[in-house]
Tab-separated table of C-alpha atoms and ligand atoms in Angstrom:
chain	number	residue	atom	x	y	z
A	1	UNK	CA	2.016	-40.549	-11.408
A	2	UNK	CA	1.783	-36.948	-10.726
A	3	UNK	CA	4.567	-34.922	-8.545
A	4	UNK	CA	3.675	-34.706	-4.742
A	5	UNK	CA	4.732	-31.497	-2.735
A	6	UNK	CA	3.751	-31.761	1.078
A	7	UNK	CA	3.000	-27.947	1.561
A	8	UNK	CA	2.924	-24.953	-1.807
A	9	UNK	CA	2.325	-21.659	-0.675
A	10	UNK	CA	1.411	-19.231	-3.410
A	11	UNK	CA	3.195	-15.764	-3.614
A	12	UNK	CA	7.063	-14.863	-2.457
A	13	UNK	CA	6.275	-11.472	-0.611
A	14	UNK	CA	7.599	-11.230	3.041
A	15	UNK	CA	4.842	-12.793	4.525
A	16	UNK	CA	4.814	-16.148	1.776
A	17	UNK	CA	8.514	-16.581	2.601
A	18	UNK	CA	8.296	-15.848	5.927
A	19	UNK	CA	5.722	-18.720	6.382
A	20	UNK	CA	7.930	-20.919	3.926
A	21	UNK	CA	10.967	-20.528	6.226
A	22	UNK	CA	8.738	-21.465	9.467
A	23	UNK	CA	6.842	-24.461	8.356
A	24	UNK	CA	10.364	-26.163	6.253
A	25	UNK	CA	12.104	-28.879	8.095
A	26	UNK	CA	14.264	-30.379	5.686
A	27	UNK	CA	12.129	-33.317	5.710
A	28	UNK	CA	8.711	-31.774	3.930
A	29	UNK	CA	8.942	-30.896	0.351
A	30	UNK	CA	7.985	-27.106	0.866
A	31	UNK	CA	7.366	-25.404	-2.223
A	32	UNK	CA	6.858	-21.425	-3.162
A	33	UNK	CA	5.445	-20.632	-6.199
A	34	UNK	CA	5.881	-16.831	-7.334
A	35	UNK	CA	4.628	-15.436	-10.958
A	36	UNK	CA	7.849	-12.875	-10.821
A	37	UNK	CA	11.035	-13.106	-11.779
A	38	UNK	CA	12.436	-12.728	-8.405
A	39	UNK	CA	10.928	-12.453	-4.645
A	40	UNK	CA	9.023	-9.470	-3.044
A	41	UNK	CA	8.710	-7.359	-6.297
A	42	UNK	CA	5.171	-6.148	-5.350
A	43	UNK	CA	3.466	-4.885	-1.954
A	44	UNK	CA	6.826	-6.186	0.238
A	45	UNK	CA	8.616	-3.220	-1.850
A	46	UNK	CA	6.369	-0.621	-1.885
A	47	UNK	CA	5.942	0.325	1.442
A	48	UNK	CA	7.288	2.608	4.285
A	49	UNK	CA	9.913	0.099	5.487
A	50	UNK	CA	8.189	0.998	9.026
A	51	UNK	CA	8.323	-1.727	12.185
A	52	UNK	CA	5.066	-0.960	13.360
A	53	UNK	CA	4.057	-0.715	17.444
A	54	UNK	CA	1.037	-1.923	17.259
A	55	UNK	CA	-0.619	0.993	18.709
A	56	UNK	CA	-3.427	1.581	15.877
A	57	UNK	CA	-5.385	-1.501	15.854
A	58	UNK	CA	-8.628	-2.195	18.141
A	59	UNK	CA	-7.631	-4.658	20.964
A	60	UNK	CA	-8.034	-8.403	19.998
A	61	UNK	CA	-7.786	-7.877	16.857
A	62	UNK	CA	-4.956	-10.476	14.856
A	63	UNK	CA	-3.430	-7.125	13.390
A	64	UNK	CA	-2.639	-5.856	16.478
A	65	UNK	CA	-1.806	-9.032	18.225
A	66	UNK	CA	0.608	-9.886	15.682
A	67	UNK	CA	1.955	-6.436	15.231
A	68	UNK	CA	2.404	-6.357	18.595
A	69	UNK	CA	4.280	-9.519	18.641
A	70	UNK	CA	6.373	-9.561	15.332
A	71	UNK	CA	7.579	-6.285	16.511
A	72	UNK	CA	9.477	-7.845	18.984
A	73	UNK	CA	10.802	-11.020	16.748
A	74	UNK	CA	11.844	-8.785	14.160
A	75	UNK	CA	14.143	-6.246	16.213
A	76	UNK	CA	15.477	-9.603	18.033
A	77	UNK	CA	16.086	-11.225	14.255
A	78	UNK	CA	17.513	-8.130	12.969
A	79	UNK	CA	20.349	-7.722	15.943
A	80	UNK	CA	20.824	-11.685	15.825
A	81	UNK	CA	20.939	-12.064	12.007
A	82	UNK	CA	22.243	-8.668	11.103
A	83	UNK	CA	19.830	-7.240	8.978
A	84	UNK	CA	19.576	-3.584	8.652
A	85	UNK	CA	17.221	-1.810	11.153
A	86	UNK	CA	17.022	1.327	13.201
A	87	UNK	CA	14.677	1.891	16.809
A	88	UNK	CA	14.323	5.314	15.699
A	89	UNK	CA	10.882	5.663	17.564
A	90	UNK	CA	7.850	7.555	16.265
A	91	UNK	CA	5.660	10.857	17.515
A	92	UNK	CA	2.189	11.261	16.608
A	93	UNK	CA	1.493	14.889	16.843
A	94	UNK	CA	-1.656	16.630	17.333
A	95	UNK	CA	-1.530	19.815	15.707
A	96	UNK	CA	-4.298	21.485	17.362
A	97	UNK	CA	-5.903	21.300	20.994
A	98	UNK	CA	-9.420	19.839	19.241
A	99	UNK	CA	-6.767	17.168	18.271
A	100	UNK	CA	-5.671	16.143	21.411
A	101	UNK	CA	-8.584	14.193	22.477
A	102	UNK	CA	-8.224	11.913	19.655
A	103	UNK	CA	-4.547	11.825	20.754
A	104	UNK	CA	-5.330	10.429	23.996
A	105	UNK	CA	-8.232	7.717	22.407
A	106	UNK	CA	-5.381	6.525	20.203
A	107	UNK	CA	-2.712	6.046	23.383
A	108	UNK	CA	-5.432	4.606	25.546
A	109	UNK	CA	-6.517	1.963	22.325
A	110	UNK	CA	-2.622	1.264	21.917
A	111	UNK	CA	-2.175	0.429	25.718
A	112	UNK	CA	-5.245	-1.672	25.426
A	113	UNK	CA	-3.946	-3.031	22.313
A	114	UNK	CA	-0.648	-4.068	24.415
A	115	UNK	CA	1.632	-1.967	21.958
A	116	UNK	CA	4.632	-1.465	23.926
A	117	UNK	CA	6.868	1.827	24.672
A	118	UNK	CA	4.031	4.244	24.439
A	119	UNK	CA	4.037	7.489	25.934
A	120	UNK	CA	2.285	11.317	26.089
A	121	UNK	CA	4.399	13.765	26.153
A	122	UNK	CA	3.250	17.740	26.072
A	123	UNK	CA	4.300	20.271	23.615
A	124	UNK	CA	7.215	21.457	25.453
A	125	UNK	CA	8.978	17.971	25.703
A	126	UNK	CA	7.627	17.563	21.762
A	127	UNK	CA	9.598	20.516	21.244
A	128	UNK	CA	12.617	19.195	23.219
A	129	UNK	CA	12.817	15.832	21.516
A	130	UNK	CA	11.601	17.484	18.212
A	131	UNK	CA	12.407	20.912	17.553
A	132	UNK	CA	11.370	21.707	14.226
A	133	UNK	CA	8.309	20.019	14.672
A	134	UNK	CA	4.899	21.869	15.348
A	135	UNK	CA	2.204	20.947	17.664
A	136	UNK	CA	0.266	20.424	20.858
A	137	UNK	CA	0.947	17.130	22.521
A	138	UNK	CA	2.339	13.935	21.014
A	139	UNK	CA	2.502	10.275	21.336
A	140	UNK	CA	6.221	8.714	21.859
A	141	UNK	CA	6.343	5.304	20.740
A	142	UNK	CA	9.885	4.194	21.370
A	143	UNK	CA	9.445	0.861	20.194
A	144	UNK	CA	8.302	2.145	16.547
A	145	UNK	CA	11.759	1.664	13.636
A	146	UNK	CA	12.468	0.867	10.061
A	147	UNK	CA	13.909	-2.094	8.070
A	148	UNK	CA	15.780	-2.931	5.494
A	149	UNK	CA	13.095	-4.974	3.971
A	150	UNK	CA	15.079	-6.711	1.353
A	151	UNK	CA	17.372	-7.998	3.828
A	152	UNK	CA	14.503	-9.260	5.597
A	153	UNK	CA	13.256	-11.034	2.770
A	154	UNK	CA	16.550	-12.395	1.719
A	155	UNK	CA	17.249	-13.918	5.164
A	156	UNK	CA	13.808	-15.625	4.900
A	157	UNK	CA	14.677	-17.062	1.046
A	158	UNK	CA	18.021	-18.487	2.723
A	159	UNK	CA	16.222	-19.880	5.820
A	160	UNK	CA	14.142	-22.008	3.751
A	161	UNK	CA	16.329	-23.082	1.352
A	162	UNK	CA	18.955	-24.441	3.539
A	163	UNK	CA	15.905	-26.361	4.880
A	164	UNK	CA	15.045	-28.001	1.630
A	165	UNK	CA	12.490	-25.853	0.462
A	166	UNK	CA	12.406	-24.467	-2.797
A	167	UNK	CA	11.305	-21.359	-4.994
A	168	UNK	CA	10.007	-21.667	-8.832
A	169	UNK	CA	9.980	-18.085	-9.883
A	170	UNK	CA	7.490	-17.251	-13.329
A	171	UNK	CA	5.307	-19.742	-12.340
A	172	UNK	CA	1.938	-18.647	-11.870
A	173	UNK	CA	-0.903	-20.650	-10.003
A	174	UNK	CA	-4.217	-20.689	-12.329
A	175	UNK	CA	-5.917	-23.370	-10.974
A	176	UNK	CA	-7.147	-24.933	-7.986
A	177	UNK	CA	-9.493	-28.328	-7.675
A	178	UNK	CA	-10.119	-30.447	-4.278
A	179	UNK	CA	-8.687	-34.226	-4.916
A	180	UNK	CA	-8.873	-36.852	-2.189
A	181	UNK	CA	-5.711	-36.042	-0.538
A	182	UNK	CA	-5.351	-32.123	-0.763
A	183	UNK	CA	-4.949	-30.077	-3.380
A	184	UNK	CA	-4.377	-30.142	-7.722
A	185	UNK	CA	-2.477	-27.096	-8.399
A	186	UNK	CA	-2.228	-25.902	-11.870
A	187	UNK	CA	0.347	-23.708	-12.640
A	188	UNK	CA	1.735	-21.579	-15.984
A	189	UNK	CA	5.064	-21.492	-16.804
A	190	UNK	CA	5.814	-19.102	-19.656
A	191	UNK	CA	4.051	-20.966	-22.066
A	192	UNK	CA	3.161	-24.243	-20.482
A	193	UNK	CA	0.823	-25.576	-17.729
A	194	UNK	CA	1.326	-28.444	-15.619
A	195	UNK	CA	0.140	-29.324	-12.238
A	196	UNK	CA	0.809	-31.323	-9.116
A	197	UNK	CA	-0.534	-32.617	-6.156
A	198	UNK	CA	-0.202	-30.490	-2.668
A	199	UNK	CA	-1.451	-31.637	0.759
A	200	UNK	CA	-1.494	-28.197	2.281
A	201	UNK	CA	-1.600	-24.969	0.290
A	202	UNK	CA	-1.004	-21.797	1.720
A	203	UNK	CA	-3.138	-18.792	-0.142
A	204	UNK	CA	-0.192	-15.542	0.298
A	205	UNK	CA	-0.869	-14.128	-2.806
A	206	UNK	CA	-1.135	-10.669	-1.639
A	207	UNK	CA	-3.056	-8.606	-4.379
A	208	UNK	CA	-3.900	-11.819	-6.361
A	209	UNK	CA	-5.104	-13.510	-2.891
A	210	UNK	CA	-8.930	-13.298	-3.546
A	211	UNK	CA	-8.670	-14.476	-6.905
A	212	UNK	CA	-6.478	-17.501	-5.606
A	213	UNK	CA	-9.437	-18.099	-2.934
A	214	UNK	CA	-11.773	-17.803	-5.844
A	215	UNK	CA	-9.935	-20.725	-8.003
A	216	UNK	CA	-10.159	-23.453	-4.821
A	217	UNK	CA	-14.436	-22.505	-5.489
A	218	UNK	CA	-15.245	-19.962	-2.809
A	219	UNK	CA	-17.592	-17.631	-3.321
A	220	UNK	CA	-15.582	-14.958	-2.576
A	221	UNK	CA	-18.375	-12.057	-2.090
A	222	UNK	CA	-20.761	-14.185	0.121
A	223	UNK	CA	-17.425	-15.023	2.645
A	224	UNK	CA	-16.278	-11.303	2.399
A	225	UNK	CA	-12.966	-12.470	0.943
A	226	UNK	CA	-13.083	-9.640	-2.497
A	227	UNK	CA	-10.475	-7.248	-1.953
A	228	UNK	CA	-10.337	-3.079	-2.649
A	229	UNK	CA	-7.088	-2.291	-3.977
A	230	UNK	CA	-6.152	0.880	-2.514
A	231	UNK	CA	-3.209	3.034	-3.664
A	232	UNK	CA	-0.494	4.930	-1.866
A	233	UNK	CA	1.934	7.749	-3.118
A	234	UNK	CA	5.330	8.579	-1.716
A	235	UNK	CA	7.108	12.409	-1.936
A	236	UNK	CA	10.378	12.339	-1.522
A	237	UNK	CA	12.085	15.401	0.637
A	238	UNK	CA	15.325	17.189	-0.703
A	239	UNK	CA	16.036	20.521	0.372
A	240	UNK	CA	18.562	18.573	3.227
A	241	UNK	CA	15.450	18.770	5.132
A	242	UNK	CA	16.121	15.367	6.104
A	243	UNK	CA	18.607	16.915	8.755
A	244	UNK	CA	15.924	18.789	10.630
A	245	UNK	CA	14.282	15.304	11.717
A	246	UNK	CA	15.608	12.611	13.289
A	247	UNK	CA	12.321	10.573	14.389
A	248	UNK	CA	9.299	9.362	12.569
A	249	UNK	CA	6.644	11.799	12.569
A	250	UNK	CA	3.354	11.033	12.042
A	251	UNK	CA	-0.458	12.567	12.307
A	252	UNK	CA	-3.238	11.562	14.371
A	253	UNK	CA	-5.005	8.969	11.961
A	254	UNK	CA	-8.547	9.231	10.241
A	255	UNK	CA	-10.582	7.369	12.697
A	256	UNK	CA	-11.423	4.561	10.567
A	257	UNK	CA	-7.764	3.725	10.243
A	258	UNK	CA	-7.859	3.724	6.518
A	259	UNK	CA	-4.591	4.424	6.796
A	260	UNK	CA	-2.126	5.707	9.429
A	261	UNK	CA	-2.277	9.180	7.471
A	262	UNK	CA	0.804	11.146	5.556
A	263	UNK	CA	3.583	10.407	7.750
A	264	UNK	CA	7.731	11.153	7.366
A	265	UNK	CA	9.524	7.516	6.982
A	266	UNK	CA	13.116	7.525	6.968
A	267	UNK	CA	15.161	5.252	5.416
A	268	UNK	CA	18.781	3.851	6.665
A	269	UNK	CA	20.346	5.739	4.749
A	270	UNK	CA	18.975	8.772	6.087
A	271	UNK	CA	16.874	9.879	2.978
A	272	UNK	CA	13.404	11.393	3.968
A	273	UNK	CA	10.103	11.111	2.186
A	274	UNK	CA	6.268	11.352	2.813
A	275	UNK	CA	3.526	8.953	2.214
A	276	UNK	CA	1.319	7.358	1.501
A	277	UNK	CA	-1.950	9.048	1.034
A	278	UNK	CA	-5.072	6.872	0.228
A	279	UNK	CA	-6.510	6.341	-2.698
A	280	UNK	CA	-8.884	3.546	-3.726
A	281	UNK	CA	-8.529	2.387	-7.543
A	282	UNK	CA	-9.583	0.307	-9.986
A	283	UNK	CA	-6.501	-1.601	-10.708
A	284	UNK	CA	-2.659	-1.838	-10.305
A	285	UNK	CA	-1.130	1.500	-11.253
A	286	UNK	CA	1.744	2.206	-9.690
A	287	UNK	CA	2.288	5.904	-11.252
A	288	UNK	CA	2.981	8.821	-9.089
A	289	UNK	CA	0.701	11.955	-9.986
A	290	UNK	CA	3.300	15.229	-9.990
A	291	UNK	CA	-0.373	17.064	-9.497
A	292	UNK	CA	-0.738	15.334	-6.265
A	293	UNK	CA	2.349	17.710	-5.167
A	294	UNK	CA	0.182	20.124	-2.904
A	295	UNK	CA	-2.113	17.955	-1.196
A	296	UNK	CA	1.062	16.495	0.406
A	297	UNK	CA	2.697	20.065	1.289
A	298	UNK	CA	-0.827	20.692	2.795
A	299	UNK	CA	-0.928	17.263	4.723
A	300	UNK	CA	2.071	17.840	6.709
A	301	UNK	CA	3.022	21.343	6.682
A	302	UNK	CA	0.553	21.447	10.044
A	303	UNK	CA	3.294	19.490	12.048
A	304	UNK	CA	6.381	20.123	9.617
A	305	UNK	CA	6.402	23.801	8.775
A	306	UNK	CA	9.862	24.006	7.627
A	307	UNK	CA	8.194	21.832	4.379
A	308	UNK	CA	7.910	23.925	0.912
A	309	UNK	CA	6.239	22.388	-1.909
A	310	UNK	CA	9.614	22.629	-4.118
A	311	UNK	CA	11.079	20.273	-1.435
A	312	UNK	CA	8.926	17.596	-3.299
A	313	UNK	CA	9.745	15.054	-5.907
A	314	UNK	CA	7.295	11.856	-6.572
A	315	UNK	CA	8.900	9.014	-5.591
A	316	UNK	CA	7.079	5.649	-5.884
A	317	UNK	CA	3.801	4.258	-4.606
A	318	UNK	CA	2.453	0.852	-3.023
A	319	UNK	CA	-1.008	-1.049	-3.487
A	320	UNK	CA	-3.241	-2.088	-0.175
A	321	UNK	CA	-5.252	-5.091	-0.436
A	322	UNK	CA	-8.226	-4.263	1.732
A	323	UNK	CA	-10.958	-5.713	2.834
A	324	UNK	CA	-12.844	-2.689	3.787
A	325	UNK	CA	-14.154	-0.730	0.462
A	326	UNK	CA	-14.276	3.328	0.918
A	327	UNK	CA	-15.969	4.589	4.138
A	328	UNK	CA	-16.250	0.953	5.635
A	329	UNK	CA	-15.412	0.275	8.882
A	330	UNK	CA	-11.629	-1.320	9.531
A	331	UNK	CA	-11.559	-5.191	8.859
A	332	UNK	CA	-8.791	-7.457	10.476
A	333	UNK	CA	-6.715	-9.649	8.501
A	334	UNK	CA	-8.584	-13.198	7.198
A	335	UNK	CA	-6.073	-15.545	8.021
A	336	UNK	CA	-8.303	-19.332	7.977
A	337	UNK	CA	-7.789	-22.661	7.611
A	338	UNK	CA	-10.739	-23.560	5.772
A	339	UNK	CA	-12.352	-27.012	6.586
A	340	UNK	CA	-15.460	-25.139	7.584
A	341	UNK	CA	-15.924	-24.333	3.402
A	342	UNK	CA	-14.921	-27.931	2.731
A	343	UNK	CA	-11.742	-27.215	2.135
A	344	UNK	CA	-9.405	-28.984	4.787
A	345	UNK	CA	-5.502	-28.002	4.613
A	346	UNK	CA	-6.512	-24.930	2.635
A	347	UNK	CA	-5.076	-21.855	4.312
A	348	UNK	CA	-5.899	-18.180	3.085
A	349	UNK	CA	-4.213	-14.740	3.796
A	350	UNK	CA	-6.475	-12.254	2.193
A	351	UNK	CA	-6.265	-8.834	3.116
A	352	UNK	CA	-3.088	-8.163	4.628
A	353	UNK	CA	-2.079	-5.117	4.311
A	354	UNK	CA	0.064	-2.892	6.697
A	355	UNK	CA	0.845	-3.809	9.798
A	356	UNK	CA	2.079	-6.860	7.271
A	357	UNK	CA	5.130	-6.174	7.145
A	358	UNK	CA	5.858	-6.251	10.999
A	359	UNK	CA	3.847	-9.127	11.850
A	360	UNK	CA	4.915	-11.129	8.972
A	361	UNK	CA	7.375	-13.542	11.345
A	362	UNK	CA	4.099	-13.646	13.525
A	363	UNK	CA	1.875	-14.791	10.367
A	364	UNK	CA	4.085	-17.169	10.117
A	365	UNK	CA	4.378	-18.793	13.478
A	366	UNK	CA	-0.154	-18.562	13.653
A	367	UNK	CA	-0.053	-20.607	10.052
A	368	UNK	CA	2.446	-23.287	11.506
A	369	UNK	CA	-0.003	-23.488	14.611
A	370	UNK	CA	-2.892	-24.299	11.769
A	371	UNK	CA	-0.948	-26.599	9.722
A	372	UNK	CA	-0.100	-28.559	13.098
A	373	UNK	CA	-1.173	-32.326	12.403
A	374	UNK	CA	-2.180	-31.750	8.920
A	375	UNK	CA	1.069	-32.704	7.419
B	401	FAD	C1	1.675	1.975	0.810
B	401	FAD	C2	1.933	0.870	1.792
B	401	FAD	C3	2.663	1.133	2.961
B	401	FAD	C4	2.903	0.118	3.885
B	401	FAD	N1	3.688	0.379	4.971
B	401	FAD	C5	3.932	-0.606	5.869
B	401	FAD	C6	4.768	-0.353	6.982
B	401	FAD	O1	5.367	0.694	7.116
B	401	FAD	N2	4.913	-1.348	7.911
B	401	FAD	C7	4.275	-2.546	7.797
B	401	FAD	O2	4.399	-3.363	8.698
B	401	FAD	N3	3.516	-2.830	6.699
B	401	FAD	C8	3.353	-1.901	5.738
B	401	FAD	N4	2.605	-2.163	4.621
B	401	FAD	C9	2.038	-3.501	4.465
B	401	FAD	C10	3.052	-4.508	3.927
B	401	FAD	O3	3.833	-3.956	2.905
B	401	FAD	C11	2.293	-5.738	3.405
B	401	FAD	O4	1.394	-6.179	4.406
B	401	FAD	C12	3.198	-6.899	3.047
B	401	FAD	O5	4.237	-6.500	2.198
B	401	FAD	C13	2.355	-7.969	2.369
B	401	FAD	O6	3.197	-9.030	1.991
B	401	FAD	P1	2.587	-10.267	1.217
B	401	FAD	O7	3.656	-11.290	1.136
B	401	FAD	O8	1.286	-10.662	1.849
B	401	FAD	O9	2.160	-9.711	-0.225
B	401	FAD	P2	3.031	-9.339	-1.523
B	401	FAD	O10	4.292	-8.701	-1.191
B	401	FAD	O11	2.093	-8.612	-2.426
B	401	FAD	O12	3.370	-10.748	-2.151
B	401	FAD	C14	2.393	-11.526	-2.805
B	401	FAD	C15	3.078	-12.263	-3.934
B	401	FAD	O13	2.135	-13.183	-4.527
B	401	FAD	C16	2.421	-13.245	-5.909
B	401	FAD	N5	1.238	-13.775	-6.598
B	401	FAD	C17	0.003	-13.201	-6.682
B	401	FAD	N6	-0.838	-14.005	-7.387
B	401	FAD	C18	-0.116	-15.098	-7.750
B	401	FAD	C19	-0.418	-16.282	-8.496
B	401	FAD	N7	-1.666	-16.519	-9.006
B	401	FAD	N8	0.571	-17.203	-8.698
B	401	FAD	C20	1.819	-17.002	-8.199
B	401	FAD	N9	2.175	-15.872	-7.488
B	401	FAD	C21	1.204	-14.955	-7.256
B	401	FAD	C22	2.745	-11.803	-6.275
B	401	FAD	O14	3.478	-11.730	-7.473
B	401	FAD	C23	3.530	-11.334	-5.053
B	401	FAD	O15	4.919	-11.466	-5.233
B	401	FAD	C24	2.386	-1.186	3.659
B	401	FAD	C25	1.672	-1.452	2.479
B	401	FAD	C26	1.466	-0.446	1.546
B	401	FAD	C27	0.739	-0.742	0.263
């Protein structure tokens, strides 16, 4: 007879384990299945560690509803679990008057939006808050921080293992068939393949997640699942220019939020660095280009002139998974359960790329409300 798990998810980033450590109960036999050696070695570590507002994404849409929302569980788990975070708050600054327009479309879509702690404030109290800042107006968002996301991660691998549930690390999924009660899952382990039988399986695979999709028999071009990896390169900032800010600064975005534009994270321990710029590519290369120097000096020497290019080092870079290819409008997470494809007790996350990180305990409590009854 073959092995029986109650609910697999696929992929141990932050939002995989997150799920995992809502949905086990001690009872279920919750299973993550991660192709690494260890959890949250890809996207949930390359990334600007930043607890997101909410304030970017058009009203209604899940990533600002759950951005919006995990904002608020994580800063609650963080001072109830003690894992490392800091309310620092954020400014958006509009460098030039033409700019402030936009400004204002962005504050009025991030009160729509419900992203909380959002105000304008004018150059002078920019200045005040800020002073070796440059520009015309700003955006406060108090409610904007970092994370130690590590510690986030490792709270969510302890949460679901004291319930039961269990990891098996170098074990890739690489196939997928529909049986009459759930799922066949055929994994690789080093050099052998096995499967088992799941009721429920959970699609987090992050990067991999349209080819996962692709293995349960979706076509994933007609249902829009096929995902654009898109790259983005930190700087980091010696000099001890770090001392000169003690907020996150950030531009007004592109208006097709392709990204949230070159921005200064930084990190508890102080350390400053700029990212991530945008650049769509044809695979997963995680190299920093030392040419790419200047067009980050240029980026944000409008709103931080005290900036020279030797201040510079490249640091590390991160991988979207989008949904949107270049020049196409913003698309919202896919997060389905997908009985409407045939597929009942088939859940995918495709495309979930920043505000991910935020929302991830939010993910998870929307996936328990679509697993409800099934299991
Ligand atoms: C440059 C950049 C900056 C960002 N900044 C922020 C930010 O400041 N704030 C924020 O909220 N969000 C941010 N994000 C988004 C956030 O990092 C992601 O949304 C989040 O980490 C996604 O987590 P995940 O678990 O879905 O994916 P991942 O962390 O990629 O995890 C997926 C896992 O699935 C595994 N996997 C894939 N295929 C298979 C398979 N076939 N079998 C087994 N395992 C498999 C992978 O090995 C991986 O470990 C940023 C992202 C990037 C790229």
């Amino acid at each position: 007879m073959e092995y029986r798990a109650d609910i697999t998810i696929v992929g141990a980033g932050v939002v995989g384990l997150a799920i995992a450590a809502g949905v086990a109960d001690g009872n279920r036999r919750v299973y993550v299945l991660e192709k690494n050696d260890s959890f949250g070695l890809e996207t949930s570590s390359r990334h600007s560690g930043v607890i997101h507002s909410g304030i970017y994404y058009p009203p209604g849409m899940l990533k600002a509803r759950l951005c919006v929302a995990g904002n608020e569980m994580l800063y609650q788990m963080c001072s109830e679990k003690n894992i490392g975070c800091a309310k620092l708050g954020k400014l958006i600054v509009a460098t030039s008057k033409g700019e402030i327009g936009e400004l204002e479309e962005l504050f009025d879509r991030g009160q729509r939006s419900g992203a909380p702690g959002l105000r304008l404030v004018s150059r002078r109290q920019l200045q005040q808050l800020e002073p070796n800042v440059a520009g015309e107006a700003a955006i406060w968002a108090a409610e904007t921080g970092i994370i130690d996301s590590h510690a986030l991660m490792k709270f969510f691998v302890a949460g679901m293992t004291g319930k039961n549930a269990q990891i098996a690390y170098r074990t890739e999924v690489v196939g997928i068939n529909k049986v009459a009660s759930g799922y066949r899952v055929s994994v690789r382990d080093g050099e052998e393949e096995f499967s088992f039988i799941t009721s429920v399986l959970i699609n987090c695979a992050g990067l991999g997640s349209d080819r996962v999709a692709g293995m349960a028999g979706i076509d994933i071009a007609g249902a829009g699942y096929r995902l654009h990896y898109c790259k983005g390169e930190y700087f980091s900032v010696g000099g001890g220019k770090n001392r000169l800010v003690s907020r996150l600064i950030f531009p007004v975005p592109p208006a097709d939020v392709s990204g949230v534009g070159i921005h200064v994270t930084l990190d508890l321990d102080g350390r400053m660095r700029l990212g991530p710029s945008i650049q769509y590519v044809g695979g997963l290369d995680y190299s920093v280009g030392e040419g790419n120097r200047e067009l980050f000096y240029r980026s944000v020497r409008p709103f931080l002139p005290f900036i020279e290019q030797d201040d510079l080092a490249p640091e590390m870079a991160g991988i979207r998974p989008k949904l949107q290819g270049p020049g196409e409008d913003i698309r919202d997470f896919v997060i389905a359960e997908e009985s409407d494809k045939g597929l009942p007790g088939f859940i995918n996350l495709i495309g979930i790329e920043s505000p991910g990180l935020t929302a991830a305990p939010a993910i998870a409590g929307y996936v328990a409300g679509l697993i409800r009854g099934l299991v």
